[in-house]
Coordinates of C-alpha atoms in Angstrom, one line a residue:
M438 CA 0.0 0.0 0.0
R439 CA 2.8 2.4 0.8
E440 CA 4.3 1.8 -2.6
M441 CA 1.0 2.7 -4.2
L442 CA 0.6 5.8 -2.1
D443 CA 4.1 6.9 -3.0
Q444 CA 3.3 6.5 -6.7
K445 CA 0.1 8.5 -6.3
L446 CA 2.0 11.3 -4.5
D447 CA 4.7 11.3 -7.2
R448 CA 1.9 11.6 -9.8
Y449 CA 0.3 14.5 -8.0
L450 CA 3.6 16.4 -7.8
D451 CA 4.3 15.7 -11.5
L452 CA 0.8 17.0 -12.4
E453 CA 1.5 20.1 -10.2
K454 CA 4.6 20.8 -12.3
Q455 CA 2.7 20.3 -15.5
M456 CA 0.2 22.9 -14.5
S457 CA 3.0 25.4 -14.3
D458 CA 4.4 24.4 -17.7
P459 CA 3.7 27.1 -20.3
E460 CA 3.3 24.4 -23.0
V461 CA 0.5 22.7 -21.0
Q462 CA -1.0 26.1 -20.1
G463 CA -1.2 26.9 -23.8
N464 CA -3.1 23.7 -24.6
P465 CA -6.6 24.2 -23.0
T466 CA -7.6 20.5 -23.5
K467 CA -4.5 19.1 -21.9
M468 CA -4.6 21.7 -19.1
A469 CA -8.2 20.8 -18.3
A470 CA -7.3 17.1 -18.2
V471 CA -4.2 17.7 -16.0
A472 CA -6.2 20.0 -13.6
R473 CA -9.0 17.4 -13.3
E474 CA -6.6 14.5 -12.5
H475 CA -4.7 16.8 -10.1
G476 CA -7.9 17.7 -8.3
S477 CA -8.9 14.0 -8.0
L478 CA -5.6 13.2 -6.3
A479 CA -5.5 16.3 -4.1
K480 CA -7.2 14.8 -1.0
L481 CA -5.1 11.6 -1.1
A482 CA -1.9 13.5 -1.7
G483 CA -2.6 16.0 1.1
K484 CA -3.3 13.2 3.6
Y485 CA -0.3 11.1 2.6
S486 CA 2.1 14.1 2.7
R487 CA 1.0 14.9 6.2
Y488 CA 1.3 11.2 7.1
K489 CA 5.0 11.2 5.9
E490 CA 5.6 14.4 7.8
L491 CA 4.3 12.8 11.0
I492 CA 6.5 9.8 10.6
A493 CA 9.6 12.1 10.3
E494 CA 8.5 14.2 13.3
M495 CA 8.0 11.1 15.4
D496 CA 11.4 9.7 14.5
E497 CA 13.0 13.0 15.7
L498 CA 10.9 12.9 18.9
R499 CA 12.0 9.3 19.6
E500 CA 15.6 10.5 19.6
M501 CA 14.6 13.3 22.0
A502 CA 12.9 10.8 24.2
Q503 CA 16.4 9.2 24.8
S504 CA 17.7 12.5 26.1
D505 CA 19.4 12.8 29.5
D506 CA 17.2 15.9 30.2
A507 CA 14.0 14.7 32.0
D508 CA 11.9 17.6 30.9
E509 CA 12.9 17.1 27.3
R510 CA 12.1 13.4 27.6
E511 CA 8.7 14.1 29.1
M512 CA 7.8 16.7 26.4
A513 CA 8.9 14.3 23.6
E514 CA 6.9 11.4 25.0
A515 CA 3.8 13.6 25.3
E516 CA 4.1 14.7 21.7
I517 CA 4.7 11.2 20.5
E518 CA 1.4 10.2 22.1
S519 CA -0.5 13.0 20.5
L520 CA 1.1 12.5 17.1
T521 CA 0.4 8.7 17.3
V522 CA -3.4 9.4 17.5
E523 CA -3.2 11.8 14.5
R524 CA -1.1 9.2 12.6
E525 CA -3.6 6.4 13.2
T526 CA -6.5 8.7 12.1
L527 CA -4.7 9.7 8.9
W528 CA -3.8 6.0 8.2
A529 CA -7.5 5.0 8.6
G530 CA -8.5 7.7 6.2
L531 CA -5.8 6.7 3.7
L532 CA -7.0 3.1 4.0
D533 CA -10.6 4.1 3.1
M534 CA -9.4 6.2 0.2
T535 CA -7.5 3.3 -1.3
I536 CA -10.2 0.6 -1.0
G537 CA -11.0 -0.6 -4.5
G538 CA -7.5 -0.3 -5.9
E539 CA -5.4 2.3 -7.7
D540 CA -8.3 3.8 -9.6
A541 CA -10.6 4.1 -6.5
N542 CA -10.5 7.9 -6.5
R543 CA -11.5 8.5 -10.1
S544 CA -14.5 10.7 -10.6
R545 CA -15.5 9.4 -14.0
C546 CA -16.2 6.0 -15.4
V547 CA -17.9 4.2 -18.3
M548 CA -20.5 1.6 -17.7
E549 CA -21.6 -1.0 -20.3
I550 CA -24.7 -3.1 -19.8
R551 CA -25.4 -6.0 -22.1
A552 CA -28.3 -8.4 -22.3
G553 CA -27.1 -12.0 -21.9
T554 CA -29.0 -15.3 -22.1
G555 CA -32.8 -15.0 -22.0
G556 CA -33.8 -13.2 -25.2
D557 CA -36.3 -10.4 -24.8
E558 CA -36.5 -11.0 -21.0
A559 CA -32.7 -10.5 -20.8
A560 CA -33.1 -7.2 -22.7
L561 CA -35.8 -6.0 -20.4
F562 CA -33.6 -6.9 -17.4
A563 CA -30.8 -4.9 -18.9
G564 CA -33.2 -2.0 -19.1
N565 CA -34.2 -2.5 -15.5
L566 CA -30.5 -2.4 -14.5
L567 CA -30.0 0.9 -16.5
T568 CA -33.0 2.5 -14.7
M569 CA -31.7 1.2 -11.3
Y570 CA -28.3 2.8 -11.9
Q571 CA -29.9 6.0 -13.2
K572 CA -32.0 6.4 -10.0
H573 CA -28.9 5.6 -7.9
C574 CA -27.0 8.3 -9.7
E575 CA -29.8 10.8 -9.1
T576 CA -29.7 10.0 -5.3
K577 CA -25.9 10.4 -5.2
G578 CA -25.9 13.6 -7.2
W579 CA -23.9 12.0 -10.0
K580 CA -24.3 12.9 -13.7
M581 CA -25.1 10.1 -16.1
E582 CA -25.0 10.4 -19.9
V583 CA -26.0 7.8 -22.4
I584 CA -23.1 7.3 -24.8
D585 CA -24.6 4.6 -27.0
S586 CA -27.6 2.2 -26.9
S587 CA -29.2 -0.6 -28.9
A588 CA -32.8 -1.0 -27.9
N589 CA -35.2 -3.8 -28.9
E590 CA -38.8 -3.5 -30.0
I591 CA -40.3 -4.1 -26.6
G592 CA -38.5 -1.4 -24.6
G593 CA -35.4 -3.4 -23.4
F594 CA -31.8 -3.0 -24.4
K595 CA -29.5 -5.4 -26.2
E596 CA -26.7 -3.2 -24.9
V597 CA -26.3 0.3 -23.5
T598 CA -23.2 2.4 -22.7
V599 CA -23.2 5.3 -20.3
G600 CA -20.7 7.8 -18.9
I601 CA -21.0 8.6 -15.2
E602 CA -19.3 11.5 -13.3
G603 CA -19.2 12.5 -9.7
E604 CA -17.2 12.1 -6.5
G605 CA -16.7 8.5 -5.5
V606 CA -18.2 7.1 -8.7
Y607 CA -15.6 4.4 -9.6
R608 CA -14.9 3.5 -6.0
E609 CA -18.5 2.4 -5.6
L610 CA -19.7 1.3 -9.0
Q611 CA -16.7 -0.9 -9.8
Y612 CA -18.4 -3.6 -7.7
E613 CA -21.2 -3.8 -10.2
S614 CA -18.9 -5.4 -12.8
G615 CA -19.8 -9.0 -13.6
G616 CA -22.8 -11.2 -14.4
H617 CA -26.2 -10.3 -13.0
R618 CA -28.9 -13.0 -13.0
V619 CA -32.7 -12.4 -12.7
Q620 CA -35.4 -14.9 -11.7
R621 CA -39.0 -13.8 -12.3
V622 CA -42.2 -14.5 -14.2
P623 CA -42.1 -12.6 -17.5
E624 CA -45.1 -10.5 -18.5
T625 CA -45.5 -12.7 -21.5
E626 CA -45.6 -15.9 -19.4
T627 CA -49.2 -17.2 -19.3
K628 CA -48.6 -20.2 -17.0
G629 CA -46.8 -18.3 -14.2
R630 CA -43.5 -20.1 -14.6
I631 CA -40.3 -18.4 -13.3
H632 CA -37.7 -17.7 -16.0
T633 CA -34.0 -17.2 -15.5
S634 CA -32.1 -14.7 -17.7
A635 CA -29.0 -12.6 -17.4
A636 CA -27.1 -9.4 -18.2
T637 CA -23.5 -8.4 -17.8
V638 CA -22.2 -5.1 -16.5
A639 CA -18.7 -3.7 -17.0
V640 CA -17.5 -0.6 -15.2
L641 CA -14.4 0.9 -16.6
P642 CA -12.4 3.7 -15.0
E643 CA -12.2 6.6 -17.5
P644 CA -8.6 7.8 -17.9
E645 CA -7.5 11.4 -18.6
D646 CA -6.2 12.3 -22.0
V647 CA -2.7 12.6 -20.6
E648 CA -2.8 9.0 -19.4
V649 CA -3.9 7.4 -22.7
D650 CA -2.3 9.3 -25.6
L651 CA -4.4 8.1 -28.5
K652 CA -3.4 9.4 -31.9
P653 CA -5.3 8.9 -35.2
D654 CA -2.6 6.7 -36.5
D655 CA -3.2 4.3 -33.6
Y656 CA -6.7 3.2 -34.8
R657 CA -8.7 2.7 -38.0
R658 CA -11.8 4.8 -38.4
D659 CA -14.9 3.6 -40.4
N660 CA -18.0 5.6 -40.9
Y661 CA -21.3 3.9 -41.7
R662 CA -25.0 4.5 -41.7
A663 CA -26.8 4.0 -38.4
S664 CA -29.7 1.7 -38.0
G665 CA -32.4 1.2 -35.4
P666 CA -34.4 -1.8 -34.1
G667 CA -35.2 -4.3 -36.9
G668 CA -32.9 -2.6 -39.3
Q669 CA -34.9 0.7 -39.4
K670 CA -32.8 3.5 -40.7
V671 CA -32.1 6.2 -38.1
N672 CA -30.9 8.7 -40.7
K673 CA -29.6 8.9 -44.2
T674 CA -26.0 10.0 -43.5
D675 CA -23.0 7.9 -42.6
S676 CA -23.0 9.3 -39.0
A677 CA -22.1 6.1 -37.1
V678 CA -18.5 5.6 -36.2
R679 CA -16.4 2.4 -35.7
L680 CA -12.9 2.6 -34.3
T681 CA -10.5 -0.3 -34.3
H682 CA -7.4 0.0 -32.1
H683 CA -4.4 -1.5 -34.0
E684 CA -2.3 -2.7 -31.1
T685 CA -5.0 -4.4 -29.0
G686 CA -7.7 -5.1 -31.6
I687 CA -10.3 -3.4 -29.4
V688 CA -13.3 -2.2 -31.5
V689 CA -15.8 0.5 -30.5
A690 CA -18.9 1.4 -32.5
I691 CA -21.1 4.4 -31.7
Q692 CA -24.3 5.5 -33.5
D693 CA -26.3 7.2 -30.8
E694 CA -25.9 10.7 -32.1
K695 CA -27.0 12.0 -35.5
S696 CA -23.7 14.0 -35.7
Q697 CA -20.7 12.1 -36.8
H698 CA -18.5 14.4 -34.9
K699 CA -20.3 13.7 -31.6
N700 CA -20.3 9.9 -32.3
L701 CA -16.5 10.1 -32.9
A702 CA -16.0 12.0 -29.6
K703 CA -18.0 9.4 -27.7
A704 CA -16.3 6.5 -29.4
L705 CA -12.8 7.9 -28.5
R706 CA -14.0 8.2 -24.9
V707 CA -15.1 4.6 -24.7
L708 CA -12.0 3.4 -26.6
K709 CA -9.6 5.1 -24.2
S710 CA -11.4 3.5 -21.2
R711 CA -11.2 0.1 -22.8
I712 CA -7.5 0.5 -23.6
Y713 CA -6.8 1.7 -20.1
E714 CA -8.7 -1.3 -18.7
H715 CA -6.7 -3.6 -21.0
L716 CA -3.4 -2.1 -19.7
Q717 CA -4.5 -2.2 -16.1
R718 CA -5.6 -5.8 -16.4
A719 CA -2.1 -6.8 -17.7
E720 CA -0.5 -4.9 -14.8
N721 CA -2.9 -6.4 -12.3
A722 CA -2.1 -9.9 -13.5
K723 CA 1.4 -9.3 -12.0
R724 CA -0.3 -8.7 -8.6
A725 CA -3.0 -11.4 -8.9
D726 CA -2.3 -12.9 -5.5
E727 CA -2.7 -9.4 -3.9
R728 CA -6.1 -8.8 -5.6
K729 CA -7.7 -12.2 -5.7
S730 CA -9.3 -12.0 -2.3
L731 CA -10.9 -8.6 -3.0
V732 CA -14.5 -8.6 -4.3
G733 CA -14.1 -5.9 -6.9
S734 CA -12.3 -7.9 -9.5
G735 CA -14.4 -6.7 -12.4
D736 CA -14.5 -10.0 -14.2
R737 CA -17.7 -9.7 -16.2
S738 CA -17.8 -13.5 -16.9
Q739 CA -18.2 -14.1 -13.1
R740 CA -21.8 -14.3 -11.8
I741 CA -21.9 -11.8 -9.0
R742 CA -25.5 -11.4 -8.1
T743 CA -29.0 -12.9 -8.4
Y744 CA -32.2 -10.9 -8.3
N745 CA -35.2 -13.1 -7.3
F746 CA -38.4 -11.2 -7.8
P747 CA -40.9 -13.8 -6.3
D748 CA -39.0 -13.7 -3.0
N749 CA -38.1 -10.0 -3.1
R750 CA -34.5 -11.3 -2.6
V751 CA -31.1 -10.2 -3.8
T752 CA -28.0 -12.3 -3.2
D753 CA -24.5 -11.2 -3.8
H754 CA -22.5 -14.4 -4.3
R755 CA -19.1 -12.8 -3.7
I756 CA -19.6 -12.2 0.0
G757 CA -22.6 -14.5 0.6
L758 CA -24.9 -11.5 1.3
T759 CA -28.7 -11.9 1.0
I760 CA -31.1 -9.0 1.3
Y761 CA -34.9 -9.2 1.2
K762 CA -35.3 -5.7 -0.2
L763 CA -35.2 -6.3 -4.0
D764 CA -38.0 -3.7 -4.5
Q765 CA -35.8 -1.0 -2.8
I766 CA -32.6 -2.0 -4.7
I767 CA -34.2 -2.1 -8.1
A768 CA -35.7 1.3 -7.3
G769 CA -32.2 2.7 -7.0
N770 CA -31.0 2.0 -3.5
V771 CA -27.9 0.2 -4.7
S772 CA -26.0 1.4 -1.7
L773 CA -27.6 -1.5 0.3
L774 CA -25.2 -3.7 -1.6
T775 CA -22.2 -1.6 -2.4
D776 CA -21.8 -0.4 1.2
A777 CA -21.5 -4.0 2.3
L778 CA -19.1 -4.8 -0.5
I779 CA -16.9 -1.8 0.3
E780 CA -16.9 -2.8 4.0
H781 CA -15.9 -6.3 3.1
D782 CA -12.9 -4.9 1.1
R783 CA -12.0 -2.6 4.0
Q784 CA -11.9 -5.5 6.4
T785 CA -10.0 -7.7 4.0
L786 CA -7.4 -5.0 3.3
R787 CA -6.9 -4.3 7.1
E788 CA -6.5 -8.0 7.8
S789 CA -3.9 -8.4 5.0
M790 CA -1.9 -5.5 6.4
E791 CA -1.9 -7.0 9.9
Q792 CA -0.4 -10.3 8.7

């Protein structure tokens, strides 16, 4: 953890230098990205800087506590006691701020929801998840923007991508990555039988432009005509955009806007997030043992949760949590689950540091 905190502090100081660089100041886009990332690290950097100062002060006081002067020893010991309390408080705060990994403090993320097995019922469930997260974001005061969507004829979604912005966004929503299973009686079911269907959710931290430097030569761009449900034409211009990243093979296609320029901007936003996730996944593989016990692994192939409507029950399989408040959760009170998941990570992290 100390190594990660040192890296974050170094990054903060580097960004601080960049903000004073005339070249960066002369580039409004880069300056905005640098300032945003600098701001997102400010609280963590401030706490950790003070923590390091305290450690240095306490080392000096311990030397004073060995003095032959009784008054000097007494003063040093009293200060050590006071600073120890402050140090423990700071460390607890730092621990909370680092739960969820290196990207925990990001204020922007991209969420992708896709219908899985179950046909129309799975698409309807994907729509239910989208509404659930929309209401949760409203409660939290977060901003959600639909980047791209593919609806079906009965009001569900084959897939939908949204951008979410706000304090604590990624720290909390990363726990939603994975497979979501629903058990309920579909409206079209005449015999009252319970059907099981699924959707997957992927939550990607959204990097700043300065972190993923994506040039036009790095990807292939294809423009094509957008289409709606059932092949219905949305417009008569080639406004849809498909980007293919040469190095990783990652493909992003966006057709939500009628403007090609807007679709390109959204596609680049999603592509950068997926590239960043790809790079982080490779890096995290090196630290697999460190992360494997934490619940926020983000593996979308893993079934993380079951929503049972007949019993009004939600079960999170990662920590064995069952709550009989499905009606509240599907109405947007996702914190009933994420608070428990964050607390589980907090306890796991503390235990791992005590070993």
